[in-house]
PDB file of C-alpha atoms in Angstrom:
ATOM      1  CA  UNK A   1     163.160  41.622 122.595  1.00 50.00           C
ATOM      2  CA  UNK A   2     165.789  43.199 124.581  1.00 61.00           C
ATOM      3  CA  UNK A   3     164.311  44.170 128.782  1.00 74.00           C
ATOM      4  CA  UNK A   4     164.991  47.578 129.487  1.00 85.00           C
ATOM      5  CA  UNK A   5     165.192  47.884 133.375  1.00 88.00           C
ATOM      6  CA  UNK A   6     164.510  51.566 134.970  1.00 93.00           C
ATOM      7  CA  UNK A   7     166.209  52.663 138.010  1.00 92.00           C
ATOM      8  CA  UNK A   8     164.270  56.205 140.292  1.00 92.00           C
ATOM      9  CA  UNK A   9     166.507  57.738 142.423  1.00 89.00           C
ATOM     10  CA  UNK A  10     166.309  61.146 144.748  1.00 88.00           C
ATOM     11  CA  UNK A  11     169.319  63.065 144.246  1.00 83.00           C
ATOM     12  CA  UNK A  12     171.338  66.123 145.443  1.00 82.00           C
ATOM     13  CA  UNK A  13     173.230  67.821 143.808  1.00 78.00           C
ATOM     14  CA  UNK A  14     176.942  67.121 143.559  1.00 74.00           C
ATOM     15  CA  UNK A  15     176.186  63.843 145.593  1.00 79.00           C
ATOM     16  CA  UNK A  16     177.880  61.261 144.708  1.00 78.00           C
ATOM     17  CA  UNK A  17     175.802  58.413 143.390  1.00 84.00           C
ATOM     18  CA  UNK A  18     177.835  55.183 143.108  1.00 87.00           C
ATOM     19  CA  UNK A  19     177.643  54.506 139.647  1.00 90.00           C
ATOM     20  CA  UNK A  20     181.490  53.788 137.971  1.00 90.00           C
ATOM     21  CA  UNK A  21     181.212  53.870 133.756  1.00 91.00           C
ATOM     22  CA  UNK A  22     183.115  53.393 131.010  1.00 91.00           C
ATOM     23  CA  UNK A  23     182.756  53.613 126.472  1.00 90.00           C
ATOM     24  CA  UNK A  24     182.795  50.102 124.753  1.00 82.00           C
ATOM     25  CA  UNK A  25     183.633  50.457 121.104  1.00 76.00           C
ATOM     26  CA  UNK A  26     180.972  47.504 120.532  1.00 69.00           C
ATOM     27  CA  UNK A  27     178.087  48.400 123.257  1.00 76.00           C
ATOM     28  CA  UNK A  28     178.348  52.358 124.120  1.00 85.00           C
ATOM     29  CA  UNK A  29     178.354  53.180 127.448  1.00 91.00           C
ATOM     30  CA  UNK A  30     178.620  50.334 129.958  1.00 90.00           C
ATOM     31  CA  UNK A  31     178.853  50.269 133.552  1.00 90.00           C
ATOM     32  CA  UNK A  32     181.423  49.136 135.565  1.00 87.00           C
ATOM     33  CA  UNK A  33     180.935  49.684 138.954  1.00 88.00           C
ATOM     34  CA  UNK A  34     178.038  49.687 141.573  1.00 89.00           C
ATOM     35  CA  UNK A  35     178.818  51.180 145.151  1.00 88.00           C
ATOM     36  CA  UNK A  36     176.454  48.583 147.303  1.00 86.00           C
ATOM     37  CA  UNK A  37     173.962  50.056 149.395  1.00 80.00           C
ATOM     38  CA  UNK A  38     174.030  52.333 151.485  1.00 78.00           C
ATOM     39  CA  UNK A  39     176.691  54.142 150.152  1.00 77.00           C
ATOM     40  CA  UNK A  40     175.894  53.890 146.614  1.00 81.00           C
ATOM     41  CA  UNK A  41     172.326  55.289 145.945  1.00 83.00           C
ATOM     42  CA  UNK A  42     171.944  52.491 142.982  1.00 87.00           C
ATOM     43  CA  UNK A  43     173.048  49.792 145.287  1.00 85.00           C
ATOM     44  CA  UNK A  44     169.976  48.162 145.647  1.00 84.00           C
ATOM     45  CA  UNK A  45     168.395  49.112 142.258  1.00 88.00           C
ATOM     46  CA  UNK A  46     167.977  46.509 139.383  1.00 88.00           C
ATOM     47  CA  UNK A  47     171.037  48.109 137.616  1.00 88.00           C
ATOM     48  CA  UNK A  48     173.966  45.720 137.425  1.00 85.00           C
ATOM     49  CA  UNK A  49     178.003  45.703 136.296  1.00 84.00           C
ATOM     50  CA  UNK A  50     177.805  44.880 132.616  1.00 81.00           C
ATOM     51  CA  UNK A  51     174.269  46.676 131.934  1.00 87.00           C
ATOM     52  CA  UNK A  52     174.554  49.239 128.719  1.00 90.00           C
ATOM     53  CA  UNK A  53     173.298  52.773 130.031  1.00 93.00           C
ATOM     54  CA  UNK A  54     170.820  54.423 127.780  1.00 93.00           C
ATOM     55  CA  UNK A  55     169.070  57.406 129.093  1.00 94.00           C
ATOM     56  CA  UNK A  56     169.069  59.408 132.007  1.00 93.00           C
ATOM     57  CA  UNK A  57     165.731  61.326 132.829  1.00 93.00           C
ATOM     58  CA  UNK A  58     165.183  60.340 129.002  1.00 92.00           C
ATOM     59  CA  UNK A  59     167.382  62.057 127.850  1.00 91.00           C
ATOM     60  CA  UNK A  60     169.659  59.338 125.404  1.00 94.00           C
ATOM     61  CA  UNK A  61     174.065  59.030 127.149  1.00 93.00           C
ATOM     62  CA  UNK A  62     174.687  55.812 124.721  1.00 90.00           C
ATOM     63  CA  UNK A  63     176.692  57.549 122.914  1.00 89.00           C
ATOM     64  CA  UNK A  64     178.262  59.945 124.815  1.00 93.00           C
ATOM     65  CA  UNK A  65     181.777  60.143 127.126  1.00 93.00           C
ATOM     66  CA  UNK A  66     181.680  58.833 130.112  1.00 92.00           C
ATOM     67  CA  UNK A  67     183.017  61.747 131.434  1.00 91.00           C
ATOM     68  CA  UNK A  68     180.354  63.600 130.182  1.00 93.00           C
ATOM     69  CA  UNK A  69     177.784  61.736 131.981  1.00 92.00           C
ATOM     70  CA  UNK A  70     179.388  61.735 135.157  1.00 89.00           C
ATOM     71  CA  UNK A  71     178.569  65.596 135.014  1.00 89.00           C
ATOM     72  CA  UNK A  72     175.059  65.345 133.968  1.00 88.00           C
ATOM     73  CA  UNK A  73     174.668  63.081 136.763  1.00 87.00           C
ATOM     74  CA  UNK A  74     176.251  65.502 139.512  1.00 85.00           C
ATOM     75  CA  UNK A  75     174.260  67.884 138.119  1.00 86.00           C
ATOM     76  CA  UNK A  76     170.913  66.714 138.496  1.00 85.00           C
ATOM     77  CA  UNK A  77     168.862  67.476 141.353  1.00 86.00           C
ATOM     78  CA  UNK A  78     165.676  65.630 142.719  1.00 89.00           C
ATOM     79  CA  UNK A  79     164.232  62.525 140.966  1.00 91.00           C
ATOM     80  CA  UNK A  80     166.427  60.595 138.979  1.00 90.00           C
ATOM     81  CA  UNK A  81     165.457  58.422 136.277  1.00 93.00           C
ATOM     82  CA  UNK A  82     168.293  55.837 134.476  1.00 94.00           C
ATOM     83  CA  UNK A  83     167.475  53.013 131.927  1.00 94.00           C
ATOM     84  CA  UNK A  84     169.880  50.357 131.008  1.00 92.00           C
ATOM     85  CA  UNK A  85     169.690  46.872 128.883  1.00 87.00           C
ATOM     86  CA  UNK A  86     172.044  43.895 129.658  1.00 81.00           C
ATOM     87  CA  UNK A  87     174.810  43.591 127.435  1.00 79.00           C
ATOM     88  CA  UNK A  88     175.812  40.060 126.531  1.00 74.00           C
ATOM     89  CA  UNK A  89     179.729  39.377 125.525  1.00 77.00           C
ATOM     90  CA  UNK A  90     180.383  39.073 122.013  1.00 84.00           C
ATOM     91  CA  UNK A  91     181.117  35.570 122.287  1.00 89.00           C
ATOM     92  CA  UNK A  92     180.333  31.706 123.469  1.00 93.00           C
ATOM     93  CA  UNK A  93     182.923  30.007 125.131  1.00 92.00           C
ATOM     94  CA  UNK A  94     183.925  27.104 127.233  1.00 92.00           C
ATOM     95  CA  UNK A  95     185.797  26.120 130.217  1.00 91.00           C
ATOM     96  CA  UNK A  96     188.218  23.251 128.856  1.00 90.00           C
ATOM     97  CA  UNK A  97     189.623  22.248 132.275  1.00 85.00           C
ATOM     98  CA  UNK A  98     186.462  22.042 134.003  1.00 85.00           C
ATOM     99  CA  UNK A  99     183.848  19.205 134.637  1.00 80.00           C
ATOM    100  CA  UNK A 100     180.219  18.086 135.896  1.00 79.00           C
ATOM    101  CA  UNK A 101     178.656  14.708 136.324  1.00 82.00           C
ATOM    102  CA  UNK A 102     174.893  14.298 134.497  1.00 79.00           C
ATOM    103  CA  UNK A 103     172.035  12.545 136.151  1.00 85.00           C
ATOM    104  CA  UNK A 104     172.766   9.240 134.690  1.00 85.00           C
ATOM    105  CA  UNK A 105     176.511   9.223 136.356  1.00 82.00           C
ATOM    106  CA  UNK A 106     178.659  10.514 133.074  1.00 81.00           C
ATOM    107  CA  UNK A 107     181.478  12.649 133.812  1.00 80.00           C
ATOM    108  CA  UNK A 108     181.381  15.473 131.074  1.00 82.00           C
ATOM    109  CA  UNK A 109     184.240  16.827 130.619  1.00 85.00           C
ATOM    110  CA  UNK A 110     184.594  20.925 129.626  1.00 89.00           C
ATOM    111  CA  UNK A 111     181.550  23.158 130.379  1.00 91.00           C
ATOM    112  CA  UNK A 112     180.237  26.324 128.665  1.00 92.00           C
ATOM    113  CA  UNK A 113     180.639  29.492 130.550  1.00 87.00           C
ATOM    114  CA  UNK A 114     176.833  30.532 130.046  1.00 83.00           C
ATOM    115  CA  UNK A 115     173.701  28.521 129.365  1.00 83.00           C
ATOM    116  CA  UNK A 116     172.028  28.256 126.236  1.00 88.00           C
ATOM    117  CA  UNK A 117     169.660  30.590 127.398  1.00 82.00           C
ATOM    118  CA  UNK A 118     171.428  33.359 128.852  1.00 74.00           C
ATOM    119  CA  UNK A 119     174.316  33.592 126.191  1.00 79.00           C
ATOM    120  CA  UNK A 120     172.741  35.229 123.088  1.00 83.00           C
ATOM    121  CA  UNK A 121     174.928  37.851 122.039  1.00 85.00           C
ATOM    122  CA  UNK A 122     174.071  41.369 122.499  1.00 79.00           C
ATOM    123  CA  UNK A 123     175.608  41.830 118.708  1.00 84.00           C
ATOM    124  CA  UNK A 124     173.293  38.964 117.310  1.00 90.00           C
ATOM    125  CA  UNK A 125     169.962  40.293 118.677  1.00 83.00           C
ATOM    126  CA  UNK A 126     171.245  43.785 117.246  1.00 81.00           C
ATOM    127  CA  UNK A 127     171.363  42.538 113.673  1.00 88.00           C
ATOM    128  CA  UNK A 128     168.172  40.476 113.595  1.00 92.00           C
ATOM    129  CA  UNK A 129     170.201  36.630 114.011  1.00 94.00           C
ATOM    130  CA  UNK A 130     167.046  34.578 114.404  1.00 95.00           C
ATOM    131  CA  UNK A 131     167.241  32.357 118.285  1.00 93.00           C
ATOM    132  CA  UNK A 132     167.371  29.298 115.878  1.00 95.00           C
ATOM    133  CA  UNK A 133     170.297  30.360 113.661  1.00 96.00           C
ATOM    134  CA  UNK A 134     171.912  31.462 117.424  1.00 95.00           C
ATOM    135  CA  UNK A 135     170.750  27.728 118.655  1.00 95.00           C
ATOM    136  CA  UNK A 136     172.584  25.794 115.867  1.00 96.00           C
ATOM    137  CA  UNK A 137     175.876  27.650 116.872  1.00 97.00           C
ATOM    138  CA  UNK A 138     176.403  27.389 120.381  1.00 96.00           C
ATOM    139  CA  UNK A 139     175.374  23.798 119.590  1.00 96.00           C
ATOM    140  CA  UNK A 140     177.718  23.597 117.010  1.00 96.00           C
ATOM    141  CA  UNK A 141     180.642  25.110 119.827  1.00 97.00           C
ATOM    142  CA  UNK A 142     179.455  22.741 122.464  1.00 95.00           C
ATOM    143  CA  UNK A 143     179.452  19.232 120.194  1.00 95.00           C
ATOM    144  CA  UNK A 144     182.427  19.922 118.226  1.00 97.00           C
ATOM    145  CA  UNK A 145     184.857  22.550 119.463  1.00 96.00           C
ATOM    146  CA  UNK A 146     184.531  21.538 123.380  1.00 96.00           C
ATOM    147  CA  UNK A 147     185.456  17.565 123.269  1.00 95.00           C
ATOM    148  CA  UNK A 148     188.620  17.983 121.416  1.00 95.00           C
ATOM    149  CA  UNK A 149     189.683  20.939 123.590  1.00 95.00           C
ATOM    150  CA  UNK A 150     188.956  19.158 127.045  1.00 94.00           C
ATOM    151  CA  UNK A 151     190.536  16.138 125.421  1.00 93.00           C
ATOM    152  CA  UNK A 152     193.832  18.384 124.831  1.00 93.00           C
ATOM    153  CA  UNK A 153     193.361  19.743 128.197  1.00 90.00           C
ATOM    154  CA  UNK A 154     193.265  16.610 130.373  1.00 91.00           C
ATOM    155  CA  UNK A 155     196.019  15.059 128.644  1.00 89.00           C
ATOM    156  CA  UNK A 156     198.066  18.422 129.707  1.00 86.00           C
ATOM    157  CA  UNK A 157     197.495  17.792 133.233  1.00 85.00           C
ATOM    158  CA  UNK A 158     198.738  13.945 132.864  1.00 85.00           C
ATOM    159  CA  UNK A 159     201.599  15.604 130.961  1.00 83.00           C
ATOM    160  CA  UNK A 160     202.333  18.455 133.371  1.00 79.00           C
ATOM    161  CA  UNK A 161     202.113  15.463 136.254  1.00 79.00           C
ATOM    162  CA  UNK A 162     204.261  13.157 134.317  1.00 76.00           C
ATOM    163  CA  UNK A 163     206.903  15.531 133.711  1.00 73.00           C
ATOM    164  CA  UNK A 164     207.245  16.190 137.486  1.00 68.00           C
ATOM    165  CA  UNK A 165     207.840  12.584 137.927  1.00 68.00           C
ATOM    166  CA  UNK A 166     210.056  11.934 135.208  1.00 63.00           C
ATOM    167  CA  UNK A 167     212.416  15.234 136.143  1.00 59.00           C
ATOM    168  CA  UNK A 168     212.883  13.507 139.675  1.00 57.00           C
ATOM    169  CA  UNK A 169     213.597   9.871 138.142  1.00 61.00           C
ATOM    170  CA  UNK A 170     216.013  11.713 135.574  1.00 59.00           C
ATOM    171  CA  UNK A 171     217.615  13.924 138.776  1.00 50.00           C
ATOM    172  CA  UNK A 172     217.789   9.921 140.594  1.00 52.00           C
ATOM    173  CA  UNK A 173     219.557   8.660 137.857  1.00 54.00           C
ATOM    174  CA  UNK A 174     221.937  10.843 136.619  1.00 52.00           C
ATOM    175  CA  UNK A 175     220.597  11.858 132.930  1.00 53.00           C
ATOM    176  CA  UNK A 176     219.327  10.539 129.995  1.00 51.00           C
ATOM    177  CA  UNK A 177     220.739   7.052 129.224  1.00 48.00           C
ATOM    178  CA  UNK A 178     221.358   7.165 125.735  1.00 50.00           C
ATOM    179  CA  UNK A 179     219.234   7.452 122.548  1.00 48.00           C
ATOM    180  CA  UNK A 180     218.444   3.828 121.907  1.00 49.00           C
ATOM    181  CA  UNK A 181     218.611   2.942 125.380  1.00 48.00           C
ATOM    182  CA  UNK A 182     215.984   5.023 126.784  1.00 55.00           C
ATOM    183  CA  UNK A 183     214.145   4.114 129.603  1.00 66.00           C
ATOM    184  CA  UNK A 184     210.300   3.022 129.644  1.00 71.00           C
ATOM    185  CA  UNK A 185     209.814   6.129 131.405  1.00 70.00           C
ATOM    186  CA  UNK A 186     211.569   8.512 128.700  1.00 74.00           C
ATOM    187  CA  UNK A 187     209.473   6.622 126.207  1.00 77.00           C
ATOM    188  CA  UNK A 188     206.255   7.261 128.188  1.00 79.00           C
ATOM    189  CA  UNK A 189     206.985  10.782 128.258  1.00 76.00           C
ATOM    190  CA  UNK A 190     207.967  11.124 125.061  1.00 80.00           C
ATOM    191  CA  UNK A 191     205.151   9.412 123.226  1.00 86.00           C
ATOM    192  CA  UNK A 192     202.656  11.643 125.155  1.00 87.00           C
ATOM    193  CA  UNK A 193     204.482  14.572 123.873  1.00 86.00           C
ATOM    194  CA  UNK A 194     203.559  13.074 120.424  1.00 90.00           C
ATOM    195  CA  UNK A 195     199.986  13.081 121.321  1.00 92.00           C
ATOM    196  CA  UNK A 196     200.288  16.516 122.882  1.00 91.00           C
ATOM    197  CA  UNK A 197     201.121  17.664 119.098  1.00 92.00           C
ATOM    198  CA  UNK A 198     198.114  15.671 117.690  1.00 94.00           C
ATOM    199  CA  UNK A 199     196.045  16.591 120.164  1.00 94.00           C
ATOM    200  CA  UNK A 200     196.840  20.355 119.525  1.00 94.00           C
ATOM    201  CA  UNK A 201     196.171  19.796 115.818  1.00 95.00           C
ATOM    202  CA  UNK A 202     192.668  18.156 116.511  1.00 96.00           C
ATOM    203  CA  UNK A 203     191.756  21.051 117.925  1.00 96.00           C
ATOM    204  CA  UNK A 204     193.075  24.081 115.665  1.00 96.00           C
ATOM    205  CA  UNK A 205     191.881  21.885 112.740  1.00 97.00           C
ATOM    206  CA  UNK A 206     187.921  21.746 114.397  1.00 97.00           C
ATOM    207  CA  UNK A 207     188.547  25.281 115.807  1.00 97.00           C
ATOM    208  CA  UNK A 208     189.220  26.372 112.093  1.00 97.00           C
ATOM    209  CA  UNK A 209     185.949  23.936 110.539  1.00 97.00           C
ATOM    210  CA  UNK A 210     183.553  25.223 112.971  1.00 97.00           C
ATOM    211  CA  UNK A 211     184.451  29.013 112.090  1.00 97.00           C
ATOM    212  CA  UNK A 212     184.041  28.760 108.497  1.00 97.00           C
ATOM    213  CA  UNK A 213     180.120  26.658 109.393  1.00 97.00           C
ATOM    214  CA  UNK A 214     179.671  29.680 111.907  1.00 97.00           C
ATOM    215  CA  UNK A 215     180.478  32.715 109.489  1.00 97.00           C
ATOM    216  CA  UNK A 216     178.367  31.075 106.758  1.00 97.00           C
ATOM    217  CA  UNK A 217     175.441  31.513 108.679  1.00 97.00           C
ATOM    218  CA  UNK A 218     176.460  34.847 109.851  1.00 96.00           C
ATOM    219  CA  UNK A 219     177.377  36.212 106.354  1.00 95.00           C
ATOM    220  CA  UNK A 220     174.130  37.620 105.704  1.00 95.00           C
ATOM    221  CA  UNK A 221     173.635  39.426 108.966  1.00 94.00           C
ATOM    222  CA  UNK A 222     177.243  40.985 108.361  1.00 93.00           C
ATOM    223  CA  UNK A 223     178.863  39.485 111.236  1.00 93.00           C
ATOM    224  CA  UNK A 224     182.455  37.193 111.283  1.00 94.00           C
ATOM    225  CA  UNK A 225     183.508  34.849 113.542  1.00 95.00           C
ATOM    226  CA  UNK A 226     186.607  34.507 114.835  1.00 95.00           C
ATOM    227  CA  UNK A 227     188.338  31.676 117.070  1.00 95.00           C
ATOM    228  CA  UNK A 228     188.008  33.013 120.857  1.00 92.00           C
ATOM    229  CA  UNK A 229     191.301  32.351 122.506  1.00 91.00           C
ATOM    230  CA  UNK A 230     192.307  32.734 126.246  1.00 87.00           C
ATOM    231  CA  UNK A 231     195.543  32.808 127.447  1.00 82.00           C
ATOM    232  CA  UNK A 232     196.878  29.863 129.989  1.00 74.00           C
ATOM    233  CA  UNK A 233     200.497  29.721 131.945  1.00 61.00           C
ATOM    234  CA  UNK A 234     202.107  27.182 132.456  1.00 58.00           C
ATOM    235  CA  UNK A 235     204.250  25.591 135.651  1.00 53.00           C
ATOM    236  CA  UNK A 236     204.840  26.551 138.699  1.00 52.00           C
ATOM    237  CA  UNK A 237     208.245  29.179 137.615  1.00 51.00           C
ATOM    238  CA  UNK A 238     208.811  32.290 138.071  1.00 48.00           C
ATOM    239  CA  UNK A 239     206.538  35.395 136.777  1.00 54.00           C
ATOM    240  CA  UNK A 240     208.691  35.990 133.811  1.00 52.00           C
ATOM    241  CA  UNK A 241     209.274  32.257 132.933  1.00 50.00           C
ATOM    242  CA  UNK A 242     205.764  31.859 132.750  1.00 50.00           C
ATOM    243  CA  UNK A 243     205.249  34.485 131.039  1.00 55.00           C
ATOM    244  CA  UNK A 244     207.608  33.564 128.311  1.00 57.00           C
ATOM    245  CA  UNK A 245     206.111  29.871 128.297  1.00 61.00           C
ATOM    246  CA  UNK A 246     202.125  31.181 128.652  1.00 70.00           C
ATOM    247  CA  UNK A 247     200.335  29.361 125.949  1.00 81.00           C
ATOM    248  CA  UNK A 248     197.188  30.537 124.062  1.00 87.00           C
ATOM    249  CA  UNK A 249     194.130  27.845 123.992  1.00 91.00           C
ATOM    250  CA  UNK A 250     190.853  27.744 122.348  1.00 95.00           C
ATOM    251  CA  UNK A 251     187.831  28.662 124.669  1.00 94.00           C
ATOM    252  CA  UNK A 252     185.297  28.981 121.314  1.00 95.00           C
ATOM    253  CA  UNK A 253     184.354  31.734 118.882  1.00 96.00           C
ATOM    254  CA  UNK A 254     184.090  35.725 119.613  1.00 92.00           C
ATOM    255  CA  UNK A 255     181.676  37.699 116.980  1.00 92.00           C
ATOM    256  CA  UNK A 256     182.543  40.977 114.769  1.00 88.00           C
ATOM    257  CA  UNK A 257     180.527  43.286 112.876  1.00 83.00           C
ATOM    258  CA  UNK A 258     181.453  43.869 109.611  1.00 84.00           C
ATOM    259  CA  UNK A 259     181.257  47.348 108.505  1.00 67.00           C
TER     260      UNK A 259
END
């Protein structure tokens, strides 16, 4: 069940409270901003960034503007009652280019942004996805989509580091040699560009298997998965090189409702 946390404030009118909002198409209203204490009133409340607003002196502002709210809040004098629920992001992801070390000394490559126990989708609790069904899916993210996209993502920084290297030998020695004649260094570099490809395919081709598992599941609590991605530049050029050259990676699935 979803904790509702309750926040009392005194308040006079047209004061200014602290409280920043905003309307998500998928939780209602949400806030975004919380002036610290002890200029914001809420500073040191148990209302957070990211909680879903639902009532003010119970009276129900899910569904309404945000602008809307900001007025019945300036409006309201003397106690001041606000409930909100933490909203979890429609999604479970991964860091690919991060790392930790377990107790017994193995270097794991990739972690997950949020622990198994914190990262339960605010959309899954909302349509009844029991915690085992959500337990076999982040499982299914971590074990099968991660390795293949920290695999891709290491080899990238050997890449990115072996291009640097090979640019200066090629600047050294005047240009390419030849085709035939290459260099062990061109063929270095150009074999792991060949496993950059398969690499890339390992993981759009798991990405892809582990969707299809995921929406199986989900089909009866009429939600879809789709693959999460994030967007990564590349190099060390300028802003509109890398923006021409910024690449898109998987990070893991993102959840829909189907209506």
């Amino acid at each position: 069940m979803t904790t509702t946390y309750t926040a009392t404030i005194t308040h006079f009118k047209n004061e200014p409270i602290g409280i920043g909002m905003a309307n998500d198409p998928n939780y209602g209203l949400v806030i975004t901003s919380i002036a610290p204490a002890p200029e914001g009133a809420l500073g040191e409340s148990c209302l957070k960034k990211g909680m879903k607003l639902l009532t003010i002196n119970n009276i129900d502002v899910s569904g309404l503007p945000s602008k809307e709210v900001v007025k019945i809040l300036k409006d309201v004098e003397g106690k001041l009652v606000l409930s909100a629920q933490n909203v979890v992001p429609a999604d479970i992801t991964f860091e690919a280019g991060k790392h930790y070390r377990r107790p017994d000394g193995v270097v794991v490559h990739g972690t997950m942004k949020n622990d198994i126990n914190s990262a339960t989708p605010t959309i899954f609790k909302e349509a009844g996805v029991p915690s085992t069904t959500y337990s076999r899916i982040y499982k299914l993210i971590e074990r099968d989509m991660k390795p293949p996209a920290a695999a891709l993502r290491i080899h990238e920084i050997t890449l990115d580091r072996e291009f640097g290297s090979y640019v200066v030998t090629q600047m050294v020695t005047g240009g390419m040699v030849g085709y035939g004649t290459e260099s062990r260094h061109e063929k270095k570099f150009y074999e792991m560009v060949l496993k950059s490809a398969h690499l890339e395919r390992n993981v759009d081709l798991k990405a892809m298997e582990v969707m299809m598992q995921v929406n199986a599941m989900l089909a009866k609590y009429n939600l879809m998965a789709t693959v999460a991605l994030e967007a990564r530049k590349n190099g060390k050029e300028s802003r509109l090189a890398r923006k021409k050259y910024e690449t898109l990676n998987v990070v893991g699935l993102k959840f829909h409702q189907i209506e």
